[in-house]
Short mmCIF file of C-alpha atoms in Angstrom, two decimals:
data_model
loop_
_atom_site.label_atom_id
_atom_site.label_comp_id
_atom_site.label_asym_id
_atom_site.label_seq_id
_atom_site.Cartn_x
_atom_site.Cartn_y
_atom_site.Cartn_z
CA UNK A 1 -25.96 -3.04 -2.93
CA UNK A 2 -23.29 -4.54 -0.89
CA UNK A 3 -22.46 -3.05 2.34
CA UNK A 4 -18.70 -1.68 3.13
CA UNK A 5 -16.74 -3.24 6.50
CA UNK A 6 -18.51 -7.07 5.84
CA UNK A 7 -17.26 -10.01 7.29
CA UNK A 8 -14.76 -11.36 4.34
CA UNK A 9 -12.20 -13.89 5.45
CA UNK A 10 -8.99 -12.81 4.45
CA UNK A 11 -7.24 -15.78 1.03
CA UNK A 12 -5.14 -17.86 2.11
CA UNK A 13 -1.12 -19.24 1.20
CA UNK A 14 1.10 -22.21 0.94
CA UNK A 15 4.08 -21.16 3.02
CA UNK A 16 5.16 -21.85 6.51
CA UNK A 17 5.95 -18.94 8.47
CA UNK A 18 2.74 -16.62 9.53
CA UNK A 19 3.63 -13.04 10.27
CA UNK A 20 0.93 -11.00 12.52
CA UNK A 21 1.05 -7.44 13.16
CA UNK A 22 -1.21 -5.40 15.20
CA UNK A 23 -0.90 -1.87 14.54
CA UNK A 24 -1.17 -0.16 18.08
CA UNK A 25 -1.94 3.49 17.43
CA UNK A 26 -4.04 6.26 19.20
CA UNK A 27 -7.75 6.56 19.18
CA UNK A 28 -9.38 8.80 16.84
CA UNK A 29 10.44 -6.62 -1.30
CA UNK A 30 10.98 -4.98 -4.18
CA UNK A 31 9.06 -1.73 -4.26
CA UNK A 32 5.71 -3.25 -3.89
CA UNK A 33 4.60 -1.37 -6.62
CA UNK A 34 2.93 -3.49 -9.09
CA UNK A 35 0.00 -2.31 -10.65
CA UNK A 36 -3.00 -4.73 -11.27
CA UNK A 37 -6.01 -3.43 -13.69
CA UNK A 38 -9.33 -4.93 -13.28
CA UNK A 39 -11.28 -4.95 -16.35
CA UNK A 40 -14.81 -7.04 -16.50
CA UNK A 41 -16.14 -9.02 -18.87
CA UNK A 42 -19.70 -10.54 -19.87
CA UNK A 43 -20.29 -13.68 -17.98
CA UNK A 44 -19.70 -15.67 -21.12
CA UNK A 45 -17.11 -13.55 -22.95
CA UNK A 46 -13.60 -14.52 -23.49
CA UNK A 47 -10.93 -12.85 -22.36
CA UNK A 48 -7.96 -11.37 -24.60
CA UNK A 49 -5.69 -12.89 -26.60
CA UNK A 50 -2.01 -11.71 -28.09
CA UNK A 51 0.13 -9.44 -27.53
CA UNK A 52 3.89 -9.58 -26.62
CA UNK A 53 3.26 -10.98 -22.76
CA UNK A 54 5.28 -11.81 -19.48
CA UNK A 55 2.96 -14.53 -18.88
CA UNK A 56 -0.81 -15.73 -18.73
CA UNK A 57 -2.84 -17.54 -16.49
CA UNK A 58 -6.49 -18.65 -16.73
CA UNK A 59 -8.86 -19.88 -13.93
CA UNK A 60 -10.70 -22.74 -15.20
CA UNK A 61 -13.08 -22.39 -11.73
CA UNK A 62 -14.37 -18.90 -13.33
CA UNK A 63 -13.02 -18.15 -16.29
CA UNK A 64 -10.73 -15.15 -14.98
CA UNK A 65 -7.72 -13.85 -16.88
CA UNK A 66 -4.71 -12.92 -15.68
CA UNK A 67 -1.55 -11.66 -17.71
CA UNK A 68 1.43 -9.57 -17.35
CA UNK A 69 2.68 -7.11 -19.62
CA UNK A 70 6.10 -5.64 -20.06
CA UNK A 71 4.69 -2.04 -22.13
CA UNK A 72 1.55 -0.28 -22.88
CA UNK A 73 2.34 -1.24 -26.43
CA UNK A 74 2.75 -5.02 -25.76
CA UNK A 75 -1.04 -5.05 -25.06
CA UNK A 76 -2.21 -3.26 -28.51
CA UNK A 77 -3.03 -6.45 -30.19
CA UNK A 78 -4.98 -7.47 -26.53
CA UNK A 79 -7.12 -4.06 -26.59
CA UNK A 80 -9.63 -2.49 -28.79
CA UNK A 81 -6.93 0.61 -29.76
CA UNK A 82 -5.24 3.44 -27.78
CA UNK A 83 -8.29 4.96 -26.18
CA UNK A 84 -8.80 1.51 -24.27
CA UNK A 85 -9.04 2.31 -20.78
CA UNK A 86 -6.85 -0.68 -19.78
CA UNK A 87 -4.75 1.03 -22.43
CA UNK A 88 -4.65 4.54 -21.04
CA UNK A 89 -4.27 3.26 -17.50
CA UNK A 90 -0.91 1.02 -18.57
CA UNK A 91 0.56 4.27 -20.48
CA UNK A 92 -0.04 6.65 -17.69
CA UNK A 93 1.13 4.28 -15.37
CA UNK A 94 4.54 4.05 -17.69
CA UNK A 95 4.85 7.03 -18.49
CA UNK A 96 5.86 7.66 -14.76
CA UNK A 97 9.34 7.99 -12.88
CA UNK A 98 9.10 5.12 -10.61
CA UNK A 99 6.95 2.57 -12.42
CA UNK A 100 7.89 -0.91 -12.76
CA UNK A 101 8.69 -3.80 -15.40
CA UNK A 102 5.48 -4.80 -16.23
CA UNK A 103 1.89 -4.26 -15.61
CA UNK A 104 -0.59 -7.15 -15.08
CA UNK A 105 -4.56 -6.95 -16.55
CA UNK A 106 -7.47 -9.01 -14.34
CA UNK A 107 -9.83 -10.12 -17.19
CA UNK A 108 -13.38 -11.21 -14.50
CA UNK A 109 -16.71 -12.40 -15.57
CA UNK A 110 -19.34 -9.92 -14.23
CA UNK A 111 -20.20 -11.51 -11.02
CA UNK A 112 -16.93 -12.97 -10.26
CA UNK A 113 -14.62 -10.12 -8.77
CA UNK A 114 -13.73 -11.52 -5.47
CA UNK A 115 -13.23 -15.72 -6.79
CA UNK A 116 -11.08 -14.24 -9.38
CA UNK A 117 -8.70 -12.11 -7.00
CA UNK A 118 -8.92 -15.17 -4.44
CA UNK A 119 -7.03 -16.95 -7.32
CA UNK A 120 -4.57 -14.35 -8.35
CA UNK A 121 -3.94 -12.51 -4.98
CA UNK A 122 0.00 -13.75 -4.65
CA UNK A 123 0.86 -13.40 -8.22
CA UNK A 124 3.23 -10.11 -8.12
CA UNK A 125 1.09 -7.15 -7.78
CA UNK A 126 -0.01 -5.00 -4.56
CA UNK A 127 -2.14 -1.80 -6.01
CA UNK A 128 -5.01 -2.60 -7.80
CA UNK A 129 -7.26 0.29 -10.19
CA UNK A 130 -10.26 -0.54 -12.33
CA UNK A 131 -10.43 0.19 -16.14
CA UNK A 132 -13.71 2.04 -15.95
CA UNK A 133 -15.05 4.55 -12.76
CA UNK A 134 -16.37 2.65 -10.02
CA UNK A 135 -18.31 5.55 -8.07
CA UNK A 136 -21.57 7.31 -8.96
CA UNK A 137 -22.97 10.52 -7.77
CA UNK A 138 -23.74 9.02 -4.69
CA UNK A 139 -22.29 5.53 -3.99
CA UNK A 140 -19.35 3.42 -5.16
CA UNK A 141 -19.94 0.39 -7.37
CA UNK A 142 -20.61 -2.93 -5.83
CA UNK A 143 -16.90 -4.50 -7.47
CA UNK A 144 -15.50 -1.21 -6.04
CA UNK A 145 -16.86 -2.51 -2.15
CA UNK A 146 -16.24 -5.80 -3.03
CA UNK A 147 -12.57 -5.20 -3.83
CA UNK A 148 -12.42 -2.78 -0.84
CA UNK A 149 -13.17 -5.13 1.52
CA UNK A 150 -11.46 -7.92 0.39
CA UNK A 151 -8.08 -5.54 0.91
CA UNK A 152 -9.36 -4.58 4.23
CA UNK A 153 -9.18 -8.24 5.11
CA UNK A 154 -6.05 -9.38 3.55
CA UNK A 155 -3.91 -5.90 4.76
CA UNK A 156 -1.60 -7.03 2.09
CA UNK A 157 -2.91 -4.86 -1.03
CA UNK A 158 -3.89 -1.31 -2.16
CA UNK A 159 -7.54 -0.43 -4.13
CA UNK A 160 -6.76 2.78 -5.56
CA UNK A 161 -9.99 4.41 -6.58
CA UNK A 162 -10.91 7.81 -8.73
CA UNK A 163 -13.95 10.02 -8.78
CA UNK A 164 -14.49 13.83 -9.73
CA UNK A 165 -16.30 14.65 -6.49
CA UNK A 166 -14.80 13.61 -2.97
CA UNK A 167 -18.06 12.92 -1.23
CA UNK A 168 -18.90 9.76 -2.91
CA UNK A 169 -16.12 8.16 -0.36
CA UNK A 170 -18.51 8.59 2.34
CA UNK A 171 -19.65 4.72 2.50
CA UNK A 172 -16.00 3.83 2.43
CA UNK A 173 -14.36 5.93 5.20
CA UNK A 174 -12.88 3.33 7.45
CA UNK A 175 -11.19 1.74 4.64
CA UNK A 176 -6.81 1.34 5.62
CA UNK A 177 -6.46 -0.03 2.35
CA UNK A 178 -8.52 1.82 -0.24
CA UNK A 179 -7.48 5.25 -1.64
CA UNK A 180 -9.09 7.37 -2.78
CA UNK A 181 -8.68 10.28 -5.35
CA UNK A 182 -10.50 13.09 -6.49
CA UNK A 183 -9.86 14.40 -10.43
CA UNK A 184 -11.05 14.72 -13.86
CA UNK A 185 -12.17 11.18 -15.04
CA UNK A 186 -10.50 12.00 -18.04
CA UNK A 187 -7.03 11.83 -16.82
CA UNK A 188 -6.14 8.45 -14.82
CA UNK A 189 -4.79 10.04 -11.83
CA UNK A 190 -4.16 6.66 -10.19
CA UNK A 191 -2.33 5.02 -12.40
CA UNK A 192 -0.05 7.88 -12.64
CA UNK A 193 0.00 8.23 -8.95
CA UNK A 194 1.43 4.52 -8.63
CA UNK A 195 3.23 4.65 -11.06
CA UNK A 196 5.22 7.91 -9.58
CA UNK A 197 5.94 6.31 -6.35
CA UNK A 198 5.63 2.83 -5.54
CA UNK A 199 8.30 1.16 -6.87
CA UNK A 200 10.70 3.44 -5.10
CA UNK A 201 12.17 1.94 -2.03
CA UNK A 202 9.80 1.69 0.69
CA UNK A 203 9.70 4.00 3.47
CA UNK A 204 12.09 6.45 1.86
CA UNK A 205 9.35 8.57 0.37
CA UNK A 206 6.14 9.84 1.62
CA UNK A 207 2.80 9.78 -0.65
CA UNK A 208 2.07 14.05 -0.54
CA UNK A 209 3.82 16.07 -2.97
CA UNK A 210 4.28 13.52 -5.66
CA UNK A 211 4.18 15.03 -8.99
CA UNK A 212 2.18 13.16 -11.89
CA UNK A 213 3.38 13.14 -15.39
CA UNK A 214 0.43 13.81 -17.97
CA UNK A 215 -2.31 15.23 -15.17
CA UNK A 216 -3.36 18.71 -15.26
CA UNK A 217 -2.81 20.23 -11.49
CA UNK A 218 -6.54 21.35 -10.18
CA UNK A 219 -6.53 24.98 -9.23
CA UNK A 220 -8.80 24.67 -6.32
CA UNK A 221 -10.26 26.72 -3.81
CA UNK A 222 -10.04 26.48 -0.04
CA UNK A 223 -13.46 25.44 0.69
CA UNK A 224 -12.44 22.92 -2.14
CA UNK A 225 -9.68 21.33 -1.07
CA UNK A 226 -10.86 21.24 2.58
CA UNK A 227 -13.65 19.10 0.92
CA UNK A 228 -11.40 16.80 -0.13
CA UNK A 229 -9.89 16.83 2.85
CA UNK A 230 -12.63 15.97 5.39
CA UNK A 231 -12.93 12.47 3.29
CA UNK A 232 -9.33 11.77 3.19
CA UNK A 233 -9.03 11.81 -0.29
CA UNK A 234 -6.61 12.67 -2.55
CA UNK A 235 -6.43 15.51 -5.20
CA UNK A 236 -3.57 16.75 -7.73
CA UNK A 237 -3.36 20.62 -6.97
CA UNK A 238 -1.14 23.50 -7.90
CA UNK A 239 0.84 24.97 -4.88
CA UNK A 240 3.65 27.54 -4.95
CA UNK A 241 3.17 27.22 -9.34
CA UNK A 242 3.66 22.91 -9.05
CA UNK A 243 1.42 20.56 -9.65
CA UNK A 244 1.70 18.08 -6.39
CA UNK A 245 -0.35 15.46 -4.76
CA UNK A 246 -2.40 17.40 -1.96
CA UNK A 247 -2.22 14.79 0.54
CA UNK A 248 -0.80 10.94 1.40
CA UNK A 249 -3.35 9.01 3.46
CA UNK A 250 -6.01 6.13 2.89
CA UNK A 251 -9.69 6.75 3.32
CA UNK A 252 -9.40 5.66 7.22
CA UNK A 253 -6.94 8.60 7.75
CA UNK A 254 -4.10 6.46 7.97
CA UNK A 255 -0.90 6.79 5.83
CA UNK A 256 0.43 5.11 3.16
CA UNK A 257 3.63 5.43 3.49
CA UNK A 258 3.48 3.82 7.26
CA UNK A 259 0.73 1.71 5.39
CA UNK A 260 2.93 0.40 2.83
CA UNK A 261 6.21 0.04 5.45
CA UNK A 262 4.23 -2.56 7.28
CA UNK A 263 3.89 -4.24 4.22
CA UNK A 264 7.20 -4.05 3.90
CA UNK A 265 8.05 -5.25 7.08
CA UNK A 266 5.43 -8.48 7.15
CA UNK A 267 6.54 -9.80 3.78
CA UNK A 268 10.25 -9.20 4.02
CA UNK A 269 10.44 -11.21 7.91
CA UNK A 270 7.72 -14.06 6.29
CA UNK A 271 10.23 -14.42 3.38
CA UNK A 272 13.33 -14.40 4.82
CA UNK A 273 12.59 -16.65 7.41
CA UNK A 274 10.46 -19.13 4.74
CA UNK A 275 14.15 -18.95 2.91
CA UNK A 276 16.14 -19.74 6.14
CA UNK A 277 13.92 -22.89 6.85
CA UNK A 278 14.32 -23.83 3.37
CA UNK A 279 17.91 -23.08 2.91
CA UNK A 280 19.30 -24.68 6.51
CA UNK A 281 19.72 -28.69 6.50
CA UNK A 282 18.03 -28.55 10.29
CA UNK A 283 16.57 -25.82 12.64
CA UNK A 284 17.01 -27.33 16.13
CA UNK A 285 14.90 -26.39 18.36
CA UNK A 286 16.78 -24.96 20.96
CA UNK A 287 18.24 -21.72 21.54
CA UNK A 288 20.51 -22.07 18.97
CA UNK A 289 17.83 -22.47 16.52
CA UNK A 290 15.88 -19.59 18.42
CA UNK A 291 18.68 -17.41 18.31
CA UNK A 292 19.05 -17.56 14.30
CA UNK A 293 15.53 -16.69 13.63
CA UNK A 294 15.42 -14.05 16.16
CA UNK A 295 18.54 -12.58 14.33
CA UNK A 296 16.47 -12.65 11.20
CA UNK A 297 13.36 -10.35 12.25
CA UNK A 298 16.52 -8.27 14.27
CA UNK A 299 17.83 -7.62 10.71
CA UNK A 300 14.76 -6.75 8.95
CA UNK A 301 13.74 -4.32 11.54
CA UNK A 302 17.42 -2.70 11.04
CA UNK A 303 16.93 -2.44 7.43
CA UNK A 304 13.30 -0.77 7.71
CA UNK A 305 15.49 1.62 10.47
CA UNK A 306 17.59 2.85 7.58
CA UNK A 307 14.88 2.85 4.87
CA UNK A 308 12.70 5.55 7.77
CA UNK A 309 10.13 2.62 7.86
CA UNK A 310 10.96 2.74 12.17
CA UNK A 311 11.59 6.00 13.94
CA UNK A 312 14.61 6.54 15.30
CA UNK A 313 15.42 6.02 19.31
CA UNK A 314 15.39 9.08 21.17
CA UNK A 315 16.67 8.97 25.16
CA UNK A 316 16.42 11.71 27.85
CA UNK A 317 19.54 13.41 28.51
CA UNK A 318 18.58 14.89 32.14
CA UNK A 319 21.93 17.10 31.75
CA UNK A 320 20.63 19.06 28.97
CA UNK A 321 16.67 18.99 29.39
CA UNK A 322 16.41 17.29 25.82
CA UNK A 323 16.07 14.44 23.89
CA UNK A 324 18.68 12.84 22.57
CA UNK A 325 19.26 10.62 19.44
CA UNK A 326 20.70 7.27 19.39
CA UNK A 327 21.14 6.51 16.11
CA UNK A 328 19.85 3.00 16.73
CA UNK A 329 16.12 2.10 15.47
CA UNK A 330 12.85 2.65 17.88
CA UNK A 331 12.15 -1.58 17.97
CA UNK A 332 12.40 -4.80 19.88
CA UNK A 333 12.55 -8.28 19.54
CA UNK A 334 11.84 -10.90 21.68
CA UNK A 335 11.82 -14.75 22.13
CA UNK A 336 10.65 -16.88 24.80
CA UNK A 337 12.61 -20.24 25.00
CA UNK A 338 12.25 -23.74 24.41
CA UNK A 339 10.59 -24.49 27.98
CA UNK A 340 8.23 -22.03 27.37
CA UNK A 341 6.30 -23.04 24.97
CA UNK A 342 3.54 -25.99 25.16
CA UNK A 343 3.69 -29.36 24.88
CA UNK A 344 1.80 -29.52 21.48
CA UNK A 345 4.07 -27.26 19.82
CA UNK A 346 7.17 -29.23 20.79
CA UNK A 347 5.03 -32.16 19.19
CA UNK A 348 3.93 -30.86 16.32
CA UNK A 349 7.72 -28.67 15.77
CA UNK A 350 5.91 -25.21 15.88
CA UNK A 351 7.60 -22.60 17.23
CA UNK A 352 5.49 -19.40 18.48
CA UNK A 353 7.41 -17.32 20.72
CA UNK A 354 8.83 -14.96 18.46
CA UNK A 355 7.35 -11.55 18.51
CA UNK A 356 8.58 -7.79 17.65
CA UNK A 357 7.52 -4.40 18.12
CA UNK A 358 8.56 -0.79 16.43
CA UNK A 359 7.80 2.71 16.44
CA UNK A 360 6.50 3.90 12.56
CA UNK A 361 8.56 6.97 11.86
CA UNK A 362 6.08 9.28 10.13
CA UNK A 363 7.06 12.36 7.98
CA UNK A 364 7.01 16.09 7.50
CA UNK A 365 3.45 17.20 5.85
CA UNK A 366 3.18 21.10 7.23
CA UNK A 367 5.30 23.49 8.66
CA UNK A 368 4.37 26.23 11.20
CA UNK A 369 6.84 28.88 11.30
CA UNK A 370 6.79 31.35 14.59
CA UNK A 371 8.54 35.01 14.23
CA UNK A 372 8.91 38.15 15.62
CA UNK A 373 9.60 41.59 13.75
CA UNK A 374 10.85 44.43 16.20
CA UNK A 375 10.32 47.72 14.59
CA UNK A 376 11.43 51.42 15.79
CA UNK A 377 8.08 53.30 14.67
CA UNK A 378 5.49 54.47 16.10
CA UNK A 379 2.23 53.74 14.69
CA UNK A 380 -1.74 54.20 16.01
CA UNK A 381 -2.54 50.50 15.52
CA UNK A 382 -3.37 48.44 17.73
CA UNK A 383 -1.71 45.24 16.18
#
């Protein structure tokens, strides 16, 4: 059995500009929202054929399969009929308010999970399910660490996993960038789950309370749900007579939404800069040139200001005793000049003195409301 948290090197890009974060926290382009489906094959089988596609690719190194689809029903002459799991996942997935244009199936020899994502990884997807459950009674599959670990290593992609019991995420509990989800293996809660939220605009919406189209709320008890909880999973429960997602995190206890804004931020700076250094006849390297790129990452961190990727600035007003808004984003940007940086990087036209840091703005999950009744009569209780 493979072993959860192992040392996988995270695939690598053509492109020039490398974006690194470090998410500093306490102790303890689009939407995104593609949706990949990872169905496995024999080691010697052949992957589908037909139906009405976006496009195909096949990796002649092992054999993988990887095709886009524009409709559940442009896939029926690629399945076995509409009880297909890849079938029922695509549907669900459609059948939801924010889904996307197209859905893309991962056709992998048995064996060959992680050389097959290494060669589709930056085709346009960024949450991946499987066809079939991945987690037993008391373990998770080995694709299902496989694929977990490979996300935790990349930080660019989702695994979005399903079981009906909530402590089979035990091994998995560190994960940032597998989710996890606790229903009725009947229903494909995770495709519907993407499919209700991702492709909205990032940072504008938080992961808790997202109603699914076609899954049957769980009426669960306390004891239940605090199960659920203590794994930081995800069920679909009824609260207040609405069916609503009971929770928005990752397996680590992280969120996606702040999970997912990161994303945002990385590949929007990485791709508007790529495009400035593609699009400009010369970048000079001096403050000029500085200056312009600076601007860029300035104006990405702006926009994920107003999407409520980045908090909002908040200054001490000593008059009143309170905080005060600003109306200007919680972030900074800074970059060190020419004559600071070395030698070789003059030499070899690498600039690296560009850096940034912001403030994730979190959301509302719970409210505690504090009141006070005064009442006129006299009773004998002690309350």
């Amino acid at each position: 059995m493979s072993q959860t948290i192992t040392d996988v090197d995270p695939f690598t890009q053509v492109k020039d500009v490398d974006v690194e974060m470090t998410i500093a926290k306490p102790q303890a382009v689009i939407g995104l929202g593609n949706m990949l489906i990872l169905h496995q094959i024999a080691p010697s089988g052949k992957a589908a054929t037909g139906g009405n596609v976006i496009s195909r690719t096949t990796d002649s190194i092992t054999g993988a399969q990887y095709t886009e689809y524009a409709d559940a029903d442009a896939m029926s002459a690629a399945v076995t009929g509409k009880t297909d799991p890849v079938y029922v996942k695509a549907r669900n997935y459609f059948m939801q308010s924010a889904a996307s244009d197209r859905v893309a199936v991962l056709e992998y020899p048995t064996g060959k999970l992680s050389d097959a994502l290494k060669a589709f990884w930056y085709y346009n997807w960024t949450f991946m399910v499987f066809d079939k459950p991945q987690l037993t009674d008391s373990s998770p599959s080995d694709d299902a660490i496989i694929a977990s670990n490979i996300c935790e290593a990349n930080k660019d992609h989702f695994l979005v996993l399903q079981a009906d019991q909530p402590a089979v995420y035990k091994p998995l509990n560190a994960q940032n960038y597998t989710i996890g989800l606790v229903h009725d293996l009947n229903e494909p809660m995770d495709a519907a789950l993407i499919g209700s939220i991702a492709n909205l605009k990032v940072g504008s919406v938080t992961w808790k309370f997202r109603k699914l189209k076609g899954i049957t709320p769980d009426h669960i008890t306390v004891q239940a749900k605090n199960a659920v909880d203590l794994m930081h999973a995800i069920a679909y429960i009824e609260v207040a007579g609405q069916g609503q997602t009971s929770e928005g995190w990752v397996l680590s206890g992280d969120y996606i939404d702040s999970l997912h804004g990161d994303l945002w931020v990385k590949t929007n700076i990485g791709n508007k800069l790529q495009k400035y250094l593609q699009n400009t006849d010369k970048v000079p390297y001096d403050q000029r040139g500085i200056n312009a790129l600076s601007a860029i990452v300035s104006q990405v961190l702006q926009q994920a200001y107003e999407q409520d990727i980045i908090l909002e600035q908040e200054v001490y007003d000593s008059n009143t005793g309170k905080s005060q808004a600003t109306g200007k984003g919680d972030f900074s940007v800074s970059a060190t000049s020419r004559s600071a940086q070395s030698a070789q990087d003059l030499s070899s036209r690498h600039y690296g003195g560009l850096s940034f840091i912001y403030h994730r703005s979190g959301a509302i999950h719970t409210v505690t409301v504090h009141g006070t009744v005064q009442s006129d009569t006299f009773t004998t209780s002690k309350a």
